Short mmCIF file of N, CA and C in Angstrom, two decimals:
data_model
loop_
_atom_site.label_atom_id
_atom_site.label_comp_id
_atom_site.label_asym_id
_atom_site.label_seq_id
_atom_site.Cartn_x
_atom_site.Cartn_y
_atom_site.Cartn_z
N MET A 1 -56.49 -22.86 -7.42
CA MET A 1 -55.34 -23.59 -7.19
C MET A 1 -54.31 -23.21 -7.14
N GLU A 2 -53.38 -23.71 -6.01
CA GLU A 2 -52.12 -22.98 -5.70
C GLU A 2 -50.96 -23.32 -6.73
N ASN A 3 -51.14 -24.13 -7.55
CA ASN A 3 -49.93 -24.58 -8.24
C ASN A 3 -50.02 -23.61 -9.80
N GLU A 4 -51.21 -23.25 -9.84
CA GLU A 4 -51.30 -22.24 -11.06
C GLU A 4 -50.42 -21.11 -11.54
N ASN A 5 -49.90 -20.69 -10.21
CA ASN A 5 -48.92 -19.45 -10.32
C ASN A 5 -47.65 -19.87 -10.19
N LEU A 6 -47.68 -21.34 -10.07
CA LEU A 6 -46.02 -21.65 -9.52
C LEU A 6 -45.35 -21.46 -10.81
N PHE A 7 -45.42 -21.55 -11.93
CA PHE A 7 -44.65 -21.23 -13.32
C PHE A 7 -44.92 -20.22 -13.80
N ASN A 8 -45.66 -19.49 -13.51
CA ASN A 8 -46.20 -17.99 -14.07
C ASN A 8 -45.19 -16.72 -13.64
N LEU A 9 -44.21 -16.62 -14.37
CA LEU A 9 -43.13 -15.63 -14.28
C LEU A 9 -43.56 -14.30 -14.81
N SER A 10 -44.64 -14.29 -15.16
CA SER A 10 -44.89 -12.89 -16.19
C SER A 10 -44.66 -11.75 -15.34
N HIS A 11 -45.50 -11.83 -14.23
CA HIS A 11 -45.09 -10.55 -13.20
C HIS A 11 -43.68 -10.09 -12.80
N PHE A 12 -42.83 -10.98 -12.97
CA PHE A 12 -41.09 -10.80 -12.92
C PHE A 12 -40.51 -10.24 -14.18
N THR A 13 -41.24 -10.57 -15.35
CA THR A 13 -40.42 -10.24 -16.62
C THR A 13 -40.58 -8.67 -16.71
N ILE A 14 -39.26 -8.36 -17.04
CA ILE A 14 -39.04 -7.02 -17.46
C ILE A 14 -38.96 -6.75 -18.98
N GLU A 15 -40.04 -5.89 -19.63
CA GLU A 15 -40.28 -5.56 -21.01
C GLU A 15 -39.03 -4.51 -21.31
N LYS A 16 -38.33 -4.98 -22.44
CA LYS A 16 -37.48 -4.00 -22.58
C LYS A 16 -37.89 -3.06 -23.92
N GLU A 17 -37.37 -1.98 -23.82
CA GLU A 17 -37.59 -1.17 -25.02
C GLU A 17 -36.75 -1.78 -26.16
N ILE A 18 -37.47 -1.84 -27.58
CA ILE A 18 -36.85 -2.21 -28.54
C ILE A 18 -36.94 -1.29 -29.54
N SER A 19 -35.54 -0.69 -30.23
CA SER A 19 -35.70 0.05 -31.27
C SER A 19 -35.79 -0.62 -32.49
N HIS A 20 -36.95 -0.28 -33.30
CA HIS A 20 -37.17 -0.71 -34.65
C HIS A 20 -36.37 -0.16 -35.71
N ALA A 21 -35.83 0.93 -35.30
CA ALA A 21 -34.89 1.82 -36.21
C ALA A 21 -33.53 1.15 -36.32
N VAL A 22 -33.54 -0.21 -37.05
CA VAL A 22 -32.16 -0.82 -37.17
C VAL A 22 -31.39 -0.02 -38.40
N SER A 23 -30.00 -0.09 -38.32
CA SER A 23 -29.08 0.59 -39.25
C SER A 23 -29.01 -0.45 -40.39
N GLU A 24 -29.54 -0.31 -41.64
CA GLU A 24 -29.38 -1.03 -42.85
C GLU A 24 -27.70 -1.01 -43.15
N THR A 25 -27.38 -0.02 -42.71
CA THR A 25 -25.89 0.03 -43.16
C THR A 25 -24.95 -1.20 -42.45
N CYS A 26 -25.40 -1.16 -41.08
CA CYS A 26 -24.70 -1.76 -40.11
C CYS A 26 -24.98 -3.53 -40.39
N ASN A 27 -26.29 -3.43 -40.76
CA ASN A 27 -26.37 -5.08 -41.26
C ASN A 27 -25.98 -5.57 -42.29
N ILE A 28 -25.93 -4.79 -43.39
CA ILE A 28 -25.28 -5.01 -44.56
C ILE A 28 -23.61 -5.22 -44.30
N GLY A 29 -22.99 -4.14 -43.45
CA GLY A 29 -21.72 -4.38 -43.09
C GLY A 29 -21.24 -5.59 -42.13
N ALA A 30 -22.42 -6.11 -41.48
CA ALA A 30 -22.39 -7.36 -40.80
C ALA A 30 -22.45 -8.58 -41.77
N PHE A 31 -23.31 -8.33 -42.48
CA PHE A 31 -23.34 -9.90 -43.59
C PHE A 31 -22.30 -9.90 -44.53
N ALA A 32 -21.60 -8.79 -44.97
CA ALA A 32 -20.36 -8.62 -45.75
C ALA A 32 -19.28 -9.23 -44.93
N GLU A 33 -19.12 -8.84 -43.62
CA GLU A 33 -18.05 -9.60 -42.61
C GLU A 33 -18.37 -11.22 -42.67
N MET A 34 -19.39 -11.74 -42.46
CA MET A 34 -19.84 -12.73 -42.09
C MET A 34 -19.84 -13.91 -43.75
N LYS A 35 -20.08 -13.16 -44.51
CA LYS A 35 -19.55 -13.65 -46.03
C LYS A 35 -17.79 -14.18 -46.13
N PHE A 36 -17.13 -12.76 -45.73
CA PHE A 36 -16.06 -13.12 -45.75
C PHE A 36 -15.54 -14.02 -44.56
N CYS A 37 -15.84 -14.13 -43.80
CA CYS A 37 -15.48 -15.19 -42.77
C CYS A 37 -15.80 -16.71 -43.14
N CYS A 38 -16.88 -16.88 -44.11
CA CYS A 38 -16.98 -18.28 -44.37
C CYS A 38 -16.15 -18.40 -45.71
N ALA A 39 -16.05 -17.21 -46.45
CA ALA A 39 -15.19 -17.83 -47.44
C ALA A 39 -13.79 -18.12 -47.01
N ALA A 40 -13.34 -17.14 -46.19
CA ALA A 40 -12.18 -17.39 -45.70
C ALA A 40 -11.94 -18.82 -45.15
N ILE A 41 -12.57 -19.57 -44.35
CA ILE A 41 -12.78 -20.92 -43.96
C ILE A 41 -12.78 -21.84 -44.73
N THR A 42 -13.57 -21.61 -45.84
CA THR A 42 -13.40 -22.09 -47.19
C THR A 42 -12.33 -22.40 -47.98
N ASN A 43 -11.34 -21.26 -47.63
CA ASN A 43 -10.04 -21.18 -48.35
C ASN A 43 -8.95 -21.83 -47.34
N GLY A 44 -9.38 -22.20 -46.18
CA GLY A 44 -8.34 -23.00 -45.22
C GLY A 44 -7.55 -21.77 -44.24
N TYR A 45 -8.43 -20.96 -43.67
CA TYR A 45 -7.84 -19.79 -42.93
C TYR A 45 -8.87 -20.19 -41.66
N GLU A 46 -7.92 -19.86 -40.50
CA GLU A 46 -8.86 -19.64 -39.02
C GLU A 46 -9.17 -18.24 -39.22
N VAL A 47 -10.40 -18.11 -38.61
CA VAL A 47 -10.84 -16.98 -38.83
C VAL A 47 -11.07 -16.02 -36.92
N PHE A 48 -10.55 -15.05 -37.01
CA PHE A 48 -10.75 -14.51 -35.24
C PHE A 48 -11.34 -12.99 -35.65
N THR A 49 -12.45 -12.81 -34.85
CA THR A 49 -13.02 -11.39 -34.91
C THR A 49 -12.81 -10.77 -33.35
N PRO A 50 -12.62 -9.18 -33.33
CA PRO A 50 -12.41 -8.38 -32.31
C PRO A 50 -13.61 -8.48 -31.61
N MET A 51 -13.73 -8.32 -30.29
CA MET A 51 -14.85 -7.89 -29.31
C MET A 51 -15.81 -6.86 -29.44
N SER A 52 -14.84 -5.81 -30.30
CA SER A 52 -15.58 -4.44 -30.57
C SER A 52 -15.56 -4.17 -31.75
N HIS A 53 -16.22 -2.97 -32.24
CA HIS A 53 -16.00 -2.26 -33.39
C HIS A 53 -15.07 -1.12 -33.34
N SER A 54 -14.06 -0.82 -32.50
CA SER A 54 -13.67 0.14 -32.28
C SER A 54 -12.16 -0.10 -33.15
N THR A 55 -12.14 -1.27 -33.68
CA THR A 55 -10.63 -1.26 -34.09
C THR A 55 -10.68 -1.04 -35.70
N LYS A 56 -9.66 -0.91 -36.25
CA LYS A 56 -9.34 -0.82 -37.80
C LYS A 56 -9.45 -2.23 -38.38
N THR A 57 -9.34 -3.29 -37.64
CA THR A 57 -9.19 -4.67 -38.17
C THR A 57 -10.56 -5.02 -37.99
N ASP A 58 -11.24 -5.42 -39.01
CA ASP A 58 -12.52 -6.39 -38.96
C ASP A 58 -12.19 -7.99 -38.35
N ILE A 59 -11.20 -8.53 -39.13
CA ILE A 59 -11.21 -9.78 -38.92
C ILE A 59 -9.57 -9.90 -39.15
N VAL A 60 -8.91 -11.07 -38.46
CA VAL A 60 -7.78 -11.47 -38.38
C VAL A 60 -7.67 -13.09 -39.16
N LEU A 61 -7.07 -13.47 -39.96
CA LEU A 61 -6.84 -14.46 -40.71
C LEU A 61 -5.63 -15.28 -40.25
N LEU A 62 -5.45 -16.30 -40.16
CA LEU A 62 -4.32 -17.35 -39.68
C LEU A 62 -4.33 -18.78 -39.97
N ARG A 63 -3.15 -19.13 -40.57
CA ARG A 63 -2.81 -20.52 -41.11
C ARG A 63 -1.56 -21.19 -40.25
N ALA A 64 -1.39 -22.10 -40.09
CA ALA A 64 -0.35 -22.63 -39.23
C ALA A 64 1.10 -22.05 -40.31
N SER A 65 0.85 -21.96 -41.54
CA SER A 65 2.21 -21.43 -42.19
C SER A 65 2.32 -20.22 -42.48
N SER A 66 1.38 -19.01 -41.58
CA SER A 66 1.15 -17.97 -42.27
C SER A 66 1.34 -16.88 -41.06
N LEU A 67 1.61 -15.47 -41.30
CA LEU A 67 1.56 -14.59 -40.11
C LEU A 67 0.13 -14.24 -40.40
N PRO A 68 -0.15 -13.85 -38.90
CA PRO A 68 -1.70 -13.10 -38.69
C PRO A 68 -1.95 -12.09 -40.03
N ILE A 69 -3.14 -12.15 -40.77
CA ILE A 69 -3.25 -11.19 -41.77
C ILE A 69 -4.50 -10.40 -41.16
N ARG A 70 -4.52 -9.12 -41.09
CA ARG A 70 -5.44 -8.23 -40.56
C ARG A 70 -6.17 -7.57 -41.88
N ILE A 71 -7.54 -7.90 -41.63
CA ILE A 71 -8.59 -7.65 -42.80
C ILE A 71 -9.52 -6.51 -42.35
N GLN A 72 -9.60 -5.47 -43.37
CA GLN A 72 -10.78 -4.70 -43.31
C GLN A 72 -11.84 -5.03 -44.15
N VAL A 73 -13.26 -5.13 -44.00
CA VAL A 73 -14.02 -5.71 -45.05
C VAL A 73 -14.96 -4.20 -45.05
N LYS A 74 -15.26 -4.20 -46.39
CA LYS A 74 -15.89 -2.96 -47.19
C LYS A 74 -17.02 -3.53 -47.96
N LYS A 75 -18.36 -3.23 -47.93
CA LYS A 75 -19.26 -3.47 -48.86
C LYS A 75 -19.22 -2.38 -50.29
N ALA A 76 -19.10 -2.99 -51.35
CA ALA A 76 -19.18 -1.71 -52.25
C ALA A 76 -20.56 -1.85 -52.75
N THR A 77 -20.90 -0.51 -52.99
CA THR A 77 -22.30 -0.01 -53.59
C THR A 77 -22.19 -0.06 -54.85
N TYR A 78 -23.47 -0.13 -55.47
CA TYR A 78 -23.72 -0.36 -56.97
C TYR A 78 -24.00 1.02 -57.49
N GLN A 79 -23.36 1.29 -58.50
CA GLN A 79 -23.41 2.68 -59.12
C GLN A 79 -24.05 2.64 -60.51
N LYS A 80 -25.16 3.67 -60.59
CA LYS A 80 -25.60 3.68 -61.66
C LYS A 80 -24.60 3.92 -63.03
N ARG A 81 -24.86 3.12 -64.23
CA ARG A 81 -24.19 3.21 -65.04
C ARG A 81 -24.17 4.65 -65.75
N GLU A 82 -22.77 5.25 -66.24
CA GLU A 82 -22.37 6.48 -66.72
C GLU A 82 -22.99 6.35 -68.19
N LYS A 83 -23.23 7.16 -68.94
CA LYS A 83 -23.22 7.25 -70.39
C LYS A 83 -22.36 6.65 -71.29
N SER A 84 -21.39 7.39 -70.77
CA SER A 84 -19.85 6.86 -71.31
C SER A 84 -19.32 5.46 -70.91
N SER A 85 -20.16 4.76 -69.96
CA SER A 85 -19.21 3.54 -69.49
C SER A 85 -20.18 2.10 -69.93
N HIS A 86 -19.50 1.35 -70.38
CA HIS A 86 -20.55 0.14 -70.84
C HIS A 86 -20.27 -0.81 -69.74
N LEU A 87 -19.47 -0.81 -68.58
CA LEU A 87 -19.37 -1.65 -67.36
C LEU A 87 -20.23 -1.05 -66.50
N GLU A 88 -20.68 -2.02 -65.59
CA GLU A 88 -21.36 -1.94 -64.30
C GLU A 88 -20.06 -1.58 -63.26
N SER A 89 -20.41 -0.77 -62.32
CA SER A 89 -19.24 -0.54 -61.20
C SER A 89 -19.85 -0.54 -59.98
N TRP A 90 -19.04 -0.52 -59.06
CA TRP A 90 -19.32 -0.68 -57.50
C TRP A 90 -18.37 0.18 -56.79
N LYS A 91 -18.80 1.13 -56.09
CA LYS A 91 -17.86 1.93 -55.32
C LYS A 91 -17.83 1.56 -53.68
N PHE A 92 -16.42 1.70 -53.17
CA PHE A 92 -16.47 1.37 -51.72
C PHE A 92 -15.48 2.44 -51.06
N MET A 93 -15.92 2.83 -49.89
CA MET A 93 -15.08 3.87 -49.00
C MET A 93 -13.78 3.26 -48.53
N ILE A 94 -12.83 4.06 -48.50
CA ILE A 94 -11.54 3.88 -47.89
C ILE A 94 -11.40 4.52 -46.93
N GLY A 95 -12.09 4.28 -45.69
CA GLY A 95 -11.75 4.84 -44.47
C GLY A 95 -12.85 4.81 -43.59
N SER A 96 -12.96 5.66 -42.75
CA SER A 96 -14.15 5.51 -41.73
C SER A 96 -14.54 6.60 -40.97
N GLY A 97 -15.90 6.68 -40.92
CA GLY A 97 -16.71 7.87 -40.41
C GLY A 97 -16.32 7.99 -39.01
N ARG A 98 -16.24 9.32 -38.63
CA ARG A 98 -15.99 9.67 -37.40
C ARG A 98 -17.47 10.19 -36.80
N PRO A 99 -17.90 9.90 -35.49
CA PRO A 99 -18.90 10.44 -34.88
C PRO A 99 -19.06 11.63 -35.13
N SER A 100 -20.44 12.05 -35.50
CA SER A 100 -20.71 13.60 -36.13
C SER A 100 -20.59 14.46 -34.67
N CYS A 101 -20.45 14.09 -33.46
CA CYS A 101 -20.40 14.88 -32.43
C CYS A 101 -18.81 15.31 -32.39
N ALA A 102 -17.91 14.71 -32.97
CA ALA A 102 -16.40 14.47 -32.66
C ALA A 102 -16.00 15.70 -33.79
N ALA A 103 -16.54 16.09 -34.65
CA ALA A 103 -16.05 17.23 -35.46
C ALA A 103 -17.40 17.85 -36.25
N ASN A 104 -16.70 19.04 -36.98
CA ASN A 104 -17.63 19.84 -37.58
C ASN A 104 -18.47 19.25 -38.64
N PRO A 105 -19.88 18.92 -38.48
CA PRO A 105 -20.66 17.68 -39.67
C PRO A 105 -20.59 18.51 -41.13
N GLN A 106 -20.18 19.77 -41.00
CA GLN A 106 -20.01 20.59 -42.67
C GLN A 106 -18.69 20.36 -43.19
N ASP A 107 -17.78 19.81 -42.46
CA ASP A 107 -16.41 19.60 -43.00
C ASP A 107 -16.46 18.34 -43.29
N TYR A 108 -16.25 17.69 -44.52
CA TYR A 108 -16.35 16.20 -44.91
C TYR A 108 -14.97 15.77 -44.62
N GLY A 109 -13.71 16.47 -44.25
CA GLY A 109 -12.24 15.90 -44.04
C GLY A 109 -12.30 15.68 -42.19
N LEU A 110 -13.15 16.56 -41.75
CA LEU A 110 -13.14 16.26 -40.15
C LEU A 110 -14.28 15.18 -40.08
N ARG A 111 -15.28 14.91 -40.80
CA ARG A 111 -16.32 13.70 -40.62
C ARG A 111 -15.51 12.46 -40.72
N TYR A 112 -14.48 12.28 -41.40
CA TYR A 112 -13.89 11.22 -42.36
C TYR A 112 -12.56 10.74 -42.02
N ARG A 113 -12.10 10.01 -41.66
CA ARG A 113 -10.64 9.19 -41.59
C ARG A 113 -9.90 8.37 -42.59
N LYS A 114 -9.23 8.59 -43.28
CA LYS A 114 -8.73 7.92 -44.29
C LYS A 114 -7.88 6.98 -43.72
N TYR A 115 -7.68 5.72 -44.10
CA TYR A 115 -6.65 4.70 -43.20
C TYR A 115 -5.49 5.01 -44.14
N GLU A 116 -4.57 4.69 -42.77
CA GLU A 116 -3.09 5.13 -42.21
C GLU A 116 -2.40 3.44 -42.44
N GLU A 117 -1.06 3.65 -42.62
CA GLU A 117 0.06 2.69 -42.76
C GLU A 117 -0.05 1.75 -41.32
N ASN A 118 -0.42 0.59 -41.32
CA ASN A 118 -0.41 -0.34 -40.24
C ASN A 118 -1.90 -0.52 -39.50
N ASP A 119 -2.71 0.26 -40.18
CA ASP A 119 -4.13 0.17 -39.86
C ASP A 119 -4.91 -1.37 -40.25
N PHE A 120 -4.21 -2.03 -41.04
CA PHE A 120 -4.62 -3.38 -41.49
C PHE A 120 -3.67 -3.63 -42.48
N ASP A 121 -4.02 -4.96 -43.05
CA ASP A 121 -3.17 -5.50 -44.17
C ASP A 121 -3.81 -5.25 -45.43
N VAL A 122 -4.86 -6.12 -45.37
CA VAL A 122 -5.54 -6.56 -46.70
C VAL A 122 -7.12 -5.82 -46.35
N LEU A 123 -7.58 -5.07 -47.62
CA LEU A 123 -8.98 -4.58 -47.64
C LEU A 123 -9.64 -5.67 -48.66
N ALA A 124 -10.92 -6.14 -48.02
CA ALA A 124 -11.73 -7.02 -48.82
C ALA A 124 -12.92 -6.23 -49.31
N ALA A 125 -13.22 -6.01 -50.58
CA ALA A 125 -14.34 -5.32 -50.82
C ALA A 125 -15.29 -6.39 -51.06
N TYR A 126 -16.43 -6.08 -50.72
CA TYR A 126 -17.36 -7.25 -51.10
C TYR A 126 -18.59 -6.53 -51.94
N ILE A 127 -18.71 -7.32 -53.26
CA ILE A 127 -19.47 -6.91 -54.17
C ILE A 127 -20.84 -7.92 -53.98
N LEU A 128 -21.81 -7.46 -53.06
CA LEU A 128 -23.03 -8.23 -52.81
C LEU A 128 -23.89 -8.83 -54.13
N GLU A 129 -24.24 -8.03 -54.94
CA GLU A 129 -24.65 -8.59 -56.34
C GLU A 129 -24.20 -9.50 -57.09
N LYS A 130 -22.78 -9.58 -56.95
CA LYS A 130 -21.76 -10.62 -57.58
C LYS A 130 -21.65 -11.60 -56.35
N ASP A 131 -21.85 -11.72 -55.16
CA ASP A 131 -21.24 -12.79 -54.54
C ASP A 131 -20.03 -12.52 -54.46
N ILE A 132 -19.11 -11.68 -54.88
CA ILE A 132 -17.80 -11.95 -54.70
C ILE A 132 -16.96 -10.79 -54.23
N PHE A 133 -15.43 -11.11 -53.96
CA PHE A 133 -14.71 -10.22 -53.00
C PHE A 133 -13.23 -9.82 -53.91
N ALA A 134 -12.97 -8.74 -53.97
CA ALA A 134 -11.97 -7.93 -54.40
C ALA A 134 -10.96 -7.55 -53.52
N PHE A 135 -9.58 -8.10 -53.43
CA PHE A 135 -8.87 -7.76 -52.38
C PHE A 135 -7.73 -6.56 -52.66
N TYR A 136 -7.22 -5.90 -51.69
CA TYR A 136 -6.29 -5.04 -52.11
C TYR A 136 -5.50 -4.89 -50.84
N TYR A 137 -4.21 -4.70 -51.40
CA TYR A 137 -3.19 -4.60 -50.06
C TYR A 137 -3.55 -2.93 -49.60
N LEU A 138 -3.27 -2.73 -48.47
CA LEU A 138 -3.63 -1.41 -47.90
C LEU A 138 -2.47 -0.27 -48.69
N SER A 139 -1.20 -0.54 -48.59
CA SER A 139 -0.39 -0.11 -49.57
C SER A 139 -0.73 0.66 -50.86
N GLU A 140 -1.50 -0.30 -51.37
CA GLU A 140 -2.00 0.35 -52.83
C GLU A 140 -3.34 1.13 -52.84
N ILE A 141 -3.94 1.14 -51.74
CA ILE A 141 -5.09 2.26 -51.86
C ILE A 141 -5.16 3.27 -50.77
N ARG A 142 -4.22 3.13 -49.71
CA ARG A 142 -3.95 4.02 -48.77
C ARG A 142 -3.77 5.80 -49.27
N GLY A 143 -4.44 6.51 -48.61
CA GLY A 143 -4.74 7.93 -49.03
C GLY A 143 -5.73 8.35 -50.04
N ALA A 144 -6.41 7.22 -50.49
CA ALA A 144 -7.63 7.44 -51.21
C ALA A 144 -8.78 7.45 -50.43
N SER A 145 -9.73 7.94 -50.67
CA SER A 145 -11.08 8.11 -49.87
C SER A 145 -12.18 6.97 -50.52
N SER A 146 -12.03 6.65 -51.68
CA SER A 146 -12.86 5.67 -52.11
C SER A 146 -12.36 5.00 -53.49
N MET A 147 -12.83 4.21 -53.92
CA MET A 147 -12.47 3.57 -55.38
C MET A 147 -13.68 2.80 -55.74
N ARG A 148 -13.62 2.77 -57.08
CA ARG A 148 -14.60 1.98 -58.19
C ARG A 148 -13.95 0.58 -58.43
N TRP A 149 -14.88 -0.43 -58.57
CA TRP A 149 -14.54 -1.71 -59.10
C TRP A 149 -15.45 -2.18 -60.20
N ASP A 150 -14.97 -2.80 -61.09
CA ASP A 150 -15.96 -3.36 -62.09
C ASP A 150 -15.21 -4.75 -62.39
N GLN A 151 -16.06 -5.28 -63.51
CA GLN A 151 -15.66 -6.82 -63.48
C GLN A 151 -14.17 -6.78 -64.76
N SER A 152 -13.76 -5.98 -64.81
CA SER A 152 -12.55 -5.92 -65.61
C SER A 152 -11.42 -5.92 -64.29
N LYS A 153 -11.66 -5.92 -63.27
CA LYS A 153 -10.74 -5.87 -62.24
C LYS A 153 -10.55 -7.04 -61.50
N ARG A 154 -9.86 -7.02 -60.40
CA ARG A 154 -9.88 -8.47 -59.80
C ARG A 154 -10.88 -8.83 -59.23
N ILE A 155 -11.08 -10.20 -59.07
CA ILE A 155 -12.26 -11.16 -58.62
C ILE A 155 -11.65 -11.84 -57.91
N ASN A 156 -12.34 -12.28 -56.72
CA ASN A 156 -11.79 -13.41 -55.77
C ASN A 156 -10.48 -13.55 -55.97
N ASN A 157 -9.50 -12.69 -55.64
CA ASN A 157 -8.05 -12.88 -55.71
C ASN A 157 -7.54 -13.42 -54.56
N TRP A 158 -7.78 -14.52 -54.10
CA TRP A 158 -7.22 -15.01 -52.95
C TRP A 158 -5.42 -14.89 -52.82
N ASP A 159 -5.00 -15.35 -54.13
CA ASP A 159 -3.83 -15.22 -54.00
C ASP A 159 -2.97 -14.09 -53.43
N ILE A 160 -3.48 -13.14 -53.13
CA ILE A 160 -2.89 -12.02 -52.71
C ILE A 160 -2.64 -12.29 -51.41
N PHE A 161 -3.22 -13.17 -50.43
CA PHE A 161 -2.87 -13.75 -49.17
C PHE A 161 -1.27 -14.38 -49.45
N ASP A 162 -1.03 -15.01 -50.26
CA ASP A 162 0.34 -15.84 -50.47
C ASP A 162 1.41 -15.00 -49.76
N LYS A 163 1.51 -13.58 -49.93
CA LYS A 163 2.65 -12.94 -49.61
C LYS A 163 2.66 -12.97 -47.90
N TYR A 164 1.89 -13.52 -47.25
CA TYR A 164 2.17 -13.85 -45.94
C TYR A 164 2.44 -15.21 -45.29
N GLU A 165 2.32 -16.28 -46.44
CA GLU A 165 2.84 -17.57 -46.16
C GLU A 165 4.37 -17.46 -45.77
N THR A 166 4.70 -18.67 -44.92
CA THR A 166 6.01 -18.42 -44.57
C THR A 166 6.25 -19.73 -44.04
N THR A 167 7.75 -19.95 -43.89
CA THR A 167 7.96 -21.42 -43.29
C THR A 167 7.67 -21.22 -42.08
N SER A 168 8.16 -22.32 -41.21
CA SER A 168 8.05 -22.10 -39.68
C SER A 168 9.36 -21.52 -38.97
N ASN A 169 10.16 -21.63 -39.66
CA ASN A 169 11.32 -21.00 -39.08
C ASN A 169 11.28 -19.19 -39.44
N GLU A 170 10.62 -18.90 -40.37
CA GLU A 170 10.61 -17.48 -40.89
C GLU A 170 9.41 -16.96 -39.89
N THR A 171 8.56 -17.78 -39.38
CA THR A 171 7.35 -17.26 -38.63
C THR A 171 7.77 -17.00 -37.34
N GLU A 172 8.75 -18.08 -36.88
CA GLU A 172 9.22 -17.86 -35.50
C GLU A 172 10.10 -16.55 -35.34
N LYS A 173 10.76 -16.34 -36.18
CA LYS A 173 11.83 -15.16 -36.39
C LYS A 173 10.64 -13.82 -36.30
N GLU A 174 9.86 -13.77 -37.40
CA GLU A 174 8.97 -12.53 -37.19
C GLU A 174 8.42 -12.60 -36.08
N ASN A 175 7.74 -13.46 -35.38
CA ASN A 175 7.03 -13.25 -34.14
C ASN A 175 8.06 -12.93 -33.07
N GLU A 176 9.26 -13.46 -33.00
CA GLU A 176 10.35 -12.51 -32.19
C GLU A 176 10.55 -11.19 -32.49
N LYS A 177 10.36 -10.67 -33.55
CA LYS A 177 10.62 -9.48 -33.85
C LYS A 177 9.49 -8.55 -33.41
N ARG A 178 8.29 -9.00 -33.38
CA ARG A 178 6.94 -8.22 -33.05
C ARG A 178 7.06 -8.28 -31.57
N LEU A 179 7.53 -9.21 -30.88
CA LEU A 179 7.81 -8.96 -29.35
C LEU A 179 8.81 -8.29 -28.91
N ASP A 180 9.94 -7.99 -29.69
CA ASP A 180 10.84 -6.91 -28.87
C ASP A 180 10.48 -5.69 -29.16
#
């Protein structure tokens, strides 16, 4: 039959090589960012994401009554309990890794870049096992390479974003300053 091959496109299909070596770290980071976006929407924010991963800002939050808030999301990693501690703790990195080809892989300082002023506004540390966030202003953590979080510290402290709330008149003035 002539029509048998009419819709058979198998000879036109190009098979792609698929790498099965998926980065678990990237998947967990993407998951933490998605969880943050869902939580931010639930808390009344509009969520914007950059098109690439080459920015220091993972997410931008916006409300009609606020300035844009630049967020860096980090997934905290569970740490085994130390004998002297009765609290569970999680650790998160405060900085970004550089490609190994860009610096001497034997020198930690050259492989890692600490965050600097104006890289973003707020760091959102995601504690997967508890499904919670701990928020820090960049000014609180700048200069450190990592931090530990435990349950005695901040938990879902969304009020940290209140600092960015403005009146519409203040927002217009702030936007004018940014344009100058």
